[in-house]
Short mmCIF file of C-alpha atoms in Angstrom, two decimals:
data_model
loop_
_atom_site.label_atom_id
_atom_site.label_comp_id
_atom_site.label_asym_id
_atom_site.label_seq_id
_atom_site.Cartn_x
_atom_site.Cartn_y
_atom_site.Cartn_z
CA MET U 472 -12.01 28.69 0.67
CA ASP U 473 -14.32 27.11 -1.83
CA ARG U 474 -13.09 24.27 -4.00
CA ARG U 475 -12.50 26.45 -7.06
CA THR U 476 -10.36 28.88 -5.06
CA THR U 477 -8.45 25.99 -3.53
CA GLU U 478 -7.75 24.45 -6.94
CA ASP U 479 -6.80 27.82 -8.44
CA SER U 480 -4.29 28.47 -5.66
CA GLY U 481 -2.61 25.10 -6.16
CA LEU U 482 -3.56 24.03 -2.62
CA ILE U 483 -5.53 20.94 -1.69
CA SER U 484 -8.40 20.80 0.77
CA LEU U 485 -8.17 19.02 4.08
CA ASP U 486 -10.53 16.33 2.74
CA GLU U 487 -8.26 15.76 -0.25
CA LEU U 488 -5.21 15.60 2.02
CA LEU U 489 -6.86 13.10 4.35
CA ARG U 490 -8.02 10.99 1.39
CA ALA U 491 -4.50 10.97 -0.04
CA MET U 492 -3.04 10.00 3.34
CA ALA U 493 -5.58 7.18 3.73
CA LEU U 494 -4.79 5.89 0.24
CA GLU U 495 -1.05 5.97 0.98
CA ALA U 496 -1.58 4.08 4.25
CA ALA U 497 -3.71 1.48 2.46
CA LYS U 498 -1.04 1.09 -0.21
CA GLU U 499 1.63 0.56 2.46
CA ARG U 500 -0.51 -2.09 4.18
CA THR U 501 -1.15 -3.81 0.85
CA ASP U 502 2.56 -3.75 -0.01
CA ALA U 503 3.39 -5.26 3.42
CA LEU U 504 0.82 -8.02 2.88
CA ILE U 505 2.24 -8.79 -0.55
CA ARG U 506 5.79 -8.95 0.85
CA ARG U 507 4.66 -11.27 3.65
CA GLU U 508 2.82 -13.56 1.21
CA ARG U 509 5.85 -13.70 -1.10
CA GLN U 510 8.04 -14.66 1.84
CA ASN U 511 5.56 -17.35 2.85
CA LEU U 512 5.49 -18.74 -0.68
CA LEU U 513 9.28 -18.74 -0.83
CA ARG U 514 9.43 -20.62 2.49
CA ILE U 515 6.93 -23.18 1.20
CA CYS U 516 8.88 -23.66 -2.04
CA LEU U 517 12.15 -24.10 -0.17
CA ARG U 518 10.56 -26.58 2.22
CA GLU U 519 9.10 -28.57 -0.68
CA ARG U 520 12.47 -28.54 -2.39
CA GLU U 521 14.16 -29.93 0.73
CA VAL U 522 11.52 -32.64 1.10
CA SER U 523 11.77 -33.75 -2.52
CA SER U 524 15.57 -33.94 -2.57
#
């Protein structure tokens, strides 16, 4: 199938599927990193709060 036929049929090419899967995996890794950093910041804030009280 050429690209035009693929688009006309509503299907996506294997390359497009793999790209979408890679983007989703990267987003999940980024979200996990953000969650971990937020938890680390919260731990630091709580520790600082304990020290200052």
